[in-house]
Amino acid sequence: MVVGEVATETEVLVIGGGPGGYVAAIRAAQLGKDVTLVEKDRLGGVCLNVGCIPSKALIDAAKAYHRLAREAERGIVVEGARLDFARLQGWKQSVVQRLTGGVEQLLRGNGVTVVKGRATFTGPNQVLVENPGGGNEVYRFKHCILATGSRPVELPGFAFDGIRILDSSDALTLDHLPLRLVVIGGGYIGLELGTAFAKLGSEVTVLELADQLLPGTDPELVQVVARRLRQLGVKVHTGVRVLGWEEAPGGEGVRVVFRPEPRGEGAAGAGAPGSAGSSGSEEQAVVADAVLVSVGRRPNTGGLGLELAGVELDERGRVKVDAQLRTSQRNIFAIGDIVPGPMLAHKASREGIVAAEVIAGLPAAADYVAVPAPVFTDPEIATVGLTEEQARQQGYDPVVGRFPYAANGRALTLGERDGFVKLVADRESKVVLGAGIVGPEASDLVAELALAIEMGATLEDLALTIHAHPTLSEAVMEAAEAGLGHAIHVLGKR
């Protein structure tokens, strides 16, 4: 196709085939639009291929393998169990292929045209697509949805090489289990993968700059995870700055150098949840076979020609959008990791639906009041809505209801007694404002609480809803009862 002479017309052009992009494309097609989706790599994006799905497959396999050693107390004695890491990776990839193949079928079934290539704007209504096999194509659109995702942040001095210095995608595609693993960054990605590798047999050390693991998460929830990490033998250093790395003497791995970060008076320091007690100012070092760098992600907004399309970015390189996900160029929308807000696949998917419906003329807008945030550590953490402190900062007088897993019959039958459900509500109206769960299946239980916040439910609504017995979900009901002051299965203040 000759540039400037012939262009393919489409009503809606979606750039990026991840959880935001492919959902947006399907919804727009359902609403009667002619849709073209351009993806430079693999359908499903980072999430399905090298992120959410393969990591959870690895995490669940690691949980099963590690649990074998704990089953003797329940009368199940397993002898001679061993880990076949190559076979585990093969199974994990089969799960990925099943899901990505399903995405392709869904797009085809909904009449979406899928184009392989890299798209670059040449104007506010046109892109140039570079095909991987050579040659370019021009597409002219009425509306465009940007869904180009994000990539790992690379620390200075820690260039990713896929062998010794790994990003999260590299860690998920290793062909062998590292005997010693250093994780730089104690956020959700680092702790999820670090925990999985520890359960599979790696010696894991976590280095985190902030004063606690999972910065920004309720410290009460983090304390339970930190305790489990210690039980797994994971060494954790919070409040430390990584200085660099070098080859270990004799070529025996990588030597990572770090030191405690100076803090102001009263800082949490070594006493923070998850800290191994790093103190003083002297440099320390740890030797490992591989280093996983997981210090955040940055939006993929470079190299798209956004300036030619009239799309503005903020100071952090994210696309500026309004409540309907419109950019500064009103026929171009942006969703997912490239716009402000948490980088979560389910947020991107919802934004994709909103953008498609706005394009179709429906009254839609993004609503971030109840966006659940799961962390697949051991035990899991899941939060939604406001924390107790955030509620207080917004002018509420919060009341808190807690219920421990140790008092839940189903949790005990699972051999899981650590964790609790914590509900935050307005003291006067009892309307649920937020929730935090730490414990098994927290990522599933949080859905009920997201719905409660979305619909404006009260603690009484949750307490009056009959929950099946014996189930973990009863802990939600009992936490609501605790918030109302009449918990049944825990002793309250008299």
XYZ file of C-alpha atoms in Angstrom:
494
model
C 0.000 0.000 0.000
C 1.470 3.358 -0.976
C 1.473 5.891 1.834
C -0.655 8.925 1.051
C -2.530 7.273 -1.824
C -4.639 4.495 -0.331
C -5.917 4.081 3.227
C -8.158 1.487 4.829
C -11.154 3.096 6.483
C -12.436 1.911 9.861
C -14.884 3.382 12.349
C -12.968 2.385 15.479
C -9.245 1.662 15.569
C -7.943 0.003 18.737
C -4.195 0.070 19.307
C -3.143 -2.716 21.680
C -4.669 -6.156 22.205
C -4.329 -6.570 25.968
C -7.159 -6.820 28.541
C -8.161 -3.232 27.825
C -7.803 -3.226 24.065
C -9.409 -6.519 23.121
C -12.349 -5.925 25.476
C -12.843 -2.457 23.982
C -12.750 -3.909 20.468
C -15.316 -6.594 21.259
C -17.676 -4.174 22.989
C -17.468 -1.659 20.128
C -18.194 -4.459 17.641
C -21.174 -5.581 19.732
C -22.497 -2.033 19.444
C -22.424 -2.220 15.661
C -19.125 -0.514 14.923
C -16.616 -1.529 12.250
C -13.563 -2.270 14.403
C -9.895 -2.849 13.588
C -7.446 -3.889 16.304
C -3.687 -3.428 15.808
C -1.355 -5.507 17.999
C 2.425 -5.474 17.604
C 3.072 -8.680 19.541
C 0.622 -11.236 20.943
C -3.094 -10.920 21.623
C -3.815 -10.801 25.323
C -0.965 -8.397 26.004
C 1.346 -8.605 28.988
C -1.403 -9.869 31.302
C -2.311 -13.047 29.463
C 1.119 -13.825 28.017
C 3.771 -12.825 30.546
C 1.925 -11.324 33.504
C -1.304 -12.024 35.392
C -2.096 -15.471 34.017
C 1.305 -17.208 33.905
C 2.269 -15.746 37.280
C -0.890 -17.069 38.931
C -0.313 -20.466 37.328
C 3.210 -20.510 38.788
C 1.957 -19.287 42.164
C -0.703 -22.006 42.400
C 1.740 -24.738 41.374
C 4.231 -23.492 43.977
C 1.492 -23.510 46.607
C 0.621 -27.137 45.789
C 4.272 -28.225 45.858
C 5.014 -26.485 49.142
C 1.865 -27.808 50.780
C 3.001 -31.405 50.326
C 5.451 -30.969 53.190
C 2.639 -29.745 55.476
C 0.136 -32.508 54.789
C 1.598 -35.048 57.228
C -0.321 -33.492 60.151
C -3.530 -34.276 58.250
C -2.454 -37.869 57.692
C -1.257 -37.454 54.122
C 2.344 -38.584 53.833
C 4.012 -37.961 50.490
C 7.457 -39.420 49.930
C 9.794 -38.794 47.040
C 8.016 -35.739 45.649
C 10.226 -33.726 43.322
C 9.926 -30.648 41.164
C 10.147 -30.977 37.383
C 10.597 -27.282 36.583
C 10.625 -27.738 32.807
C 7.332 -29.633 32.948
C 5.852 -26.968 35.215
C 6.791 -24.290 32.693
C 5.262 -26.331 29.888
C 1.966 -26.650 31.761
C 1.976 -22.932 32.545
C 2.443 -22.104 28.881
C -0.425 -24.392 27.901
C -2.723 -22.348 30.139
C -1.520 -19.154 28.443
C -2.054 -20.571 24.965
C -5.570 -21.728 25.816
C -6.566 -18.248 26.951
C -4.860 -16.279 24.187
C -6.400 -18.625 21.628
C -9.769 -17.910 23.192
C -9.222 -14.162 22.808
C -8.460 -14.625 19.114
C -11.659 -16.624 18.648
C -13.729 -14.006 20.474
C -12.381 -11.198 18.322
C -13.000 -13.170 15.141
C -16.468 -14.201 16.268
C -17.417 -10.590 16.925
C -16.211 -9.450 13.522
C -13.135 -7.532 14.684
C -10.358 -7.208 12.091
C -7.012 -7.996 13.717
C -3.856 -6.510 12.195
C -0.334 -7.487 13.265
C 2.038 -4.542 13.361
C 3.226 -1.378 15.079
C 0.958 1.670 14.770
C 2.206 5.270 14.663
C -0.003 8.329 14.339
C 0.495 10.528 11.316
C -2.414 12.796 12.250
C -5.542 12.963 14.432
C -7.445 10.535 12.178
C -4.753 8.321 10.701
C -2.033 5.833 11.608
C 0.750 4.098 9.772
C 1.074 0.404 10.590
C 4.474 -1.215 10.087
C 3.983 -4.892 9.356
C 6.469 -7.341 10.907
C 7.077 -8.968 7.529
C 7.848 -5.642 5.887
C 5.704 -3.049 4.210
C 3.391 -0.432 5.647
C -0.351 0.128 5.694
C -2.351 3.274 6.376
C -5.563 3.216 8.407
C -7.958 6.129 8.683
C -10.388 6.114 11.592
C -13.300 8.053 13.057
C -12.443 7.045 16.617
C -9.357 5.493 18.171
C -8.828 3.749 21.511
C -5.245 3.695 22.798
C -4.484 0.637 24.935
C -0.720 0.194 24.648
C -0.057 -0.946 28.226
C 3.120 -0.607 30.251
C 6.594 -2.051 30.678
C 8.888 -2.695 33.668
C 10.954 0.168 35.050
C 14.673 -0.494 34.639
C 16.885 0.544 37.547
C 20.091 2.449 36.657
C 22.945 -0.040 36.599
C 20.562 -3.010 36.379
C 19.983 -3.382 32.654
C 17.786 -6.395 31.941
C 19.669 -9.216 30.234
C 17.191 -12.060 30.785
C 19.874 -14.199 32.419
C 21.162 -12.580 35.598
C 19.126 -9.371 35.745
C 15.475 -10.211 35.170
C 12.220 -8.377 34.744
C 8.989 -10.117 35.718
C 8.512 -11.557 32.224
C 12.013 -13.049 32.290
C 11.384 -14.606 35.699
C 8.278 -16.331 34.391
C 10.094 -17.896 31.442
C 13.225 -19.235 33.172
C 14.258 -22.713 32.090
C 15.657 -23.577 35.524
C 14.957 -22.767 39.161
C 17.497 -20.273 40.581
C 18.976 -21.562 43.820
C 19.375 -18.006 45.130
C 17.159 -15.108 44.051
C 17.355 -11.438 45.017
C 14.144 -9.468 44.515
C 14.587 -5.701 44.252
C 11.229 -4.157 45.105
C 8.777 -5.364 47.720
C 5.635 -4.421 45.816
C 3.002 -6.868 44.654
C 4.948 -8.247 41.671
C 8.133 -8.814 43.648
C 6.388 -10.462 46.586
C 4.124 -12.644 44.452
C 7.001 -14.065 42.423
C 9.438 -14.082 45.330
C 7.011 -16.126 47.420
C 6.410 -18.584 44.585
C 10.126 -19.161 44.025
C 10.689 -19.571 47.766
C 8.034 -22.282 47.886
C 9.636 -24.040 44.932
C 12.963 -24.120 46.764
C 14.847 -20.909 45.964
C 16.628 -18.961 48.700
C 14.987 -15.549 48.371
C 16.050 -12.106 49.613
C 13.815 -9.051 49.174
C 15.225 -5.506 49.143
C 12.708 -2.649 49.473
C 13.401 1.096 49.585
C 10.250 2.001 51.521
C 9.801 1.383 55.227
C 7.364 -1.476 54.691
C 6.564 -4.132 52.155
C 3.688 -3.386 49.769
C 3.990 0.395 50.203
C 0.607 2.081 50.407
C -1.153 -1.035 51.701
C -2.703 -1.128 55.181
C 0.194 -2.145 57.509
C -2.165 -4.432 59.466
C -2.659 -6.538 56.358
C 1.025 -6.485 55.453
C 2.087 -7.775 58.882
C 0.394 -11.123 58.240
C 2.187 -11.559 54.909
C 5.518 -10.490 56.446
C 5.135 -13.122 59.139
C 4.490 -15.818 56.537
C 7.540 -14.715 54.530
C 9.702 -15.225 57.609
C 8.230 -18.699 58.042
C 9.150 -19.461 54.430
C 12.742 -18.395 55.117
C 12.571 -15.292 52.925
C 15.005 -12.607 54.071
C 13.478 -9.131 53.895
C 15.280 -5.799 54.144
C 13.088 -2.690 54.149
C 14.340 0.887 54.132
C 17.375 0.029 52.006
C 18.765 1.455 48.784
C 20.349 -0.836 46.206
C 23.685 0.593 45.027
C 24.692 -1.797 42.262
C 25.915 -5.263 41.450
C 29.049 -7.086 40.371
C 30.153 -10.585 39.523
C 30.612 -12.624 42.672
C 34.131 -13.944 43.353
C 34.852 -17.051 41.342
C 31.927 -16.392 39.049
C 29.541 -17.789 41.649
C 26.602 -15.600 40.807
C 25.796 -11.921 41.260
C 26.761 -9.811 44.282
C 24.154 -7.120 44.986
C 25.258 -4.221 47.203
C 22.825 -2.191 49.311
C 22.757 0.056 52.353
C 20.110 1.397 54.738
C 18.447 4.550 53.457
C 18.824 7.502 55.868
C 15.493 8.363 57.454
C 14.216 11.332 59.373
C 13.528 11.113 63.087
C 10.583 8.880 63.836
C 10.744 6.928 60.579
C 9.493 3.364 60.702
C 12.834 1.880 59.687
C 13.620 -1.578 60.999
C 10.397 -1.772 62.932
C 8.183 -1.646 59.861
C 6.164 -4.675 58.778
C 8.368 -7.135 56.943
C 11.729 -5.663 57.905
C 14.716 -7.867 58.639
C 16.098 -5.122 60.826
C 18.639 -3.469 58.537
C 20.320 -0.785 60.598
C 23.339 1.479 60.580
C 24.808 3.019 57.449
C 27.343 0.422 56.327
C 27.055 -1.238 52.956
C 25.835 -4.828 52.879
C 25.788 -7.403 50.122
C 23.934 -10.539 49.132
C 24.961 -13.084 46.507
C 22.418 -14.660 44.191
C 22.168 -16.591 40.948
C 19.624 -14.135 39.554
C 18.173 -10.732 40.381
C 14.517 -9.890 39.781
C 13.986 -6.139 39.441
C 10.361 -5.225 40.180
C 10.282 -1.558 41.102
C 7.238 -0.541 39.097
C 6.050 -0.094 35.536
C 5.897 2.841 33.147
C 3.308 3.622 30.443
C 4.024 2.753 26.818
C 3.344 6.184 25.340
C 6.618 6.807 23.513
C 7.126 6.255 19.792
C 3.406 6.468 18.971
C 3.477 9.882 17.347
C 1.000 11.220 19.894
C 2.187 14.763 19.272
C 1.078 14.460 15.644
C -2.355 13.334 16.828
C -2.670 16.190 19.325
C -2.749 13.882 22.344
C -1.334 15.446 25.523
C 0.621 13.673 28.276
C 1.026 14.524 31.950
C 4.341 14.954 33.788
C 4.623 11.176 34.304
C 4.152 10.303 30.650
C 0.540 9.203 31.046
C -2.204 10.249 28.662
C -4.514 12.946 30.011
C -8.150 11.841 29.881
C -11.524 13.006 31.152
C -14.201 10.942 32.905
C -15.202 9.381 29.568
C -11.586 8.482 28.747
C -11.364 11.102 25.986
C -7.931 12.568 25.393
C -7.176 16.165 24.412
C -8.081 14.996 20.878
C -11.755 14.195 21.425
C -12.025 11.378 18.881
C -9.104 9.558 20.512
C -9.593 7.683 23.789
C -7.015 6.140 26.131
C -7.397 3.318 28.665
C -5.447 1.033 30.976
C -1.880 1.466 32.145
C -1.284 4.579 30.025
C -3.822 6.682 31.952
C -3.790 7.736 35.638
C -4.861 5.237 38.255
C -3.739 1.777 39.347
C -2.224 -0.463 36.681
C -4.749 -3.277 36.923
C -6.074 -5.456 34.112
C -9.672 -5.332 35.340
C -9.550 -1.533 35.499
C -8.314 -1.498 31.894
C -11.117 -3.824 30.794
C -13.789 -1.669 32.400
C -12.275 1.447 30.829
C -12.329 -0.307 27.459
C -16.052 -0.924 27.813
C -16.637 2.697 28.855
C -14.691 4.056 25.864
C -16.548 1.790 23.424
C -19.933 2.779 24.846
C -19.111 6.502 24.749
C -18.110 6.121 21.089
C -21.467 4.428 20.443
C -23.300 7.328 22.058
C -24.237 5.621 25.315
C -24.154 7.497 28.654
C -21.018 5.918 30.115
C -18.192 7.195 32.339
C -15.344 5.725 34.377
C -16.101 5.159 38.068
C -13.240 4.301 40.407
C -15.088 4.168 43.726
C -14.817 0.388 44.013
C -11.784 -0.984 42.172
C -10.592 -4.156 43.931
C -6.836 -4.628 44.223
C -5.724 -8.230 44.865
C -2.203 -9.291 45.793
C -1.478 -12.999 45.320
C 0.994 -13.377 48.160
C 0.716 -15.985 50.915
C -1.743 -15.346 52.337
C -3.500 -13.249 49.728
C -4.348 -9.601 50.285
C -7.280 -7.807 48.684
C -8.475 -4.266 49.232
C -11.257 -2.100 47.853
C -12.499 1.391 48.615
C -11.109 3.481 51.474
C -8.822 2.493 54.318
C -9.659 3.639 57.836
C -7.134 6.475 57.553
C -8.332 7.551 54.101
C -11.919 7.625 55.362
C -10.876 9.857 58.244
C -8.974 12.166 55.875
C -12.113 12.527 53.755
C -14.129 13.703 56.724
C -15.816 10.471 57.777
C -15.967 9.170 61.333
C -15.090 5.543 60.532
C -16.137 2.458 62.422
C -14.185 -0.764 61.850
C -15.373 -4.361 62.010
C -12.843 -7.220 62.072
C -13.198 -10.965 61.994
C -10.254 -13.416 62.138
C -9.845 -16.452 59.918
C -8.884 -18.363 63.081
C -12.555 -18.214 64.117
C -13.890 -19.387 60.750
C -14.671 -23.090 60.502
C -13.923 -23.397 56.790
C -10.537 -21.736 57.201
C -9.586 -24.265 59.868
C -10.637 -27.188 57.669
C -8.299 -25.770 54.997
C -5.462 -25.618 57.513
C -5.399 -21.809 57.192
C -5.842 -19.768 60.352
C -3.823 -16.629 59.565
C -5.567 -13.470 58.434
C -8.747 -11.469 58.912
C -11.469 -9.457 57.199
C -11.578 -5.741 57.997
C -14.515 -3.541 57.041
C -14.550 0.264 57.191
C -17.903 2.050 57.389
C -19.298 5.454 58.238
C -20.160 5.415 61.941
C -23.469 7.260 61.602
C -24.962 5.794 58.419
C -23.092 2.462 58.567
C -22.527 2.700 54.794
C -19.553 0.517 53.781
C -16.631 2.680 52.647
C -13.865 0.159 52.210
C -12.496 -3.259 53.049
C -9.233 -5.103 53.461
C -8.797 -8.860 53.561
C -5.683 -10.867 54.275
C -6.118 -14.606 54.120
C -6.855 -17.483 51.746
C -9.056 -16.633 48.736
C -9.060 -12.925 49.609
C -8.981 -12.158 45.874
C -12.372 -13.871 45.470
C -13.981 -12.654 48.696
C -13.322 -9.003 47.869
C -15.865 -9.114 45.014
C -18.766 -9.117 47.489
C -17.343 -6.038 49.176
C -16.733 -4.242 45.890
C -20.405 -4.802 45.083
C -21.394 -3.574 48.548
C -19.515 -0.312 48.050
C -20.787 0.098 44.483
C -24.430 -0.241 45.561
C -24.089 1.814 48.748
C -24.733 -1.117 51.070
C -24.518 -0.814 54.850
C -22.986 -3.087 57.472
C -26.507 -4.219 58.281
C -27.082 -5.253 54.651
C -24.035 -7.511 54.825
C -24.886 -8.843 58.279
C -28.481 -9.662 57.290
C -27.425 -11.505 54.141
C -27.356 -15.224 54.919
C -23.968 -16.663 53.984
C -23.567 -20.395 53.400
C -21.886 -22.485 56.096
C -19.134 -23.515 56.268
C -17.522 -21.011 53.909
C -14.844 -18.364 54.047
C -17.460 -15.802 53.017
C -18.971 -16.047 56.501
C -16.007 -13.980 57.669
C -17.414 -11.039 55.696
C -20.797 -11.375 57.394
C -19.196 -11.685 60.813
C -16.935 -8.668 60.221
C -20.082 -6.665 59.447
C -21.666 -7.939 62.667
C -18.532 -6.937 64.550
C -18.764 -3.443 63.093
C -22.348 -3.264 64.366
C -21.186 -4.347 67.814
C -22.801 -7.776 67.992
C -20.328 -10.327 66.602
C -21.371 -13.916 67.321
C -18.187 -15.955 66.976
C -15.684 -13.565 68.554
C -15.837 -11.894 71.939
C -16.494 -8.190 71.700
C -16.027 -5.421 74.214
C -18.703 -5.364 76.905
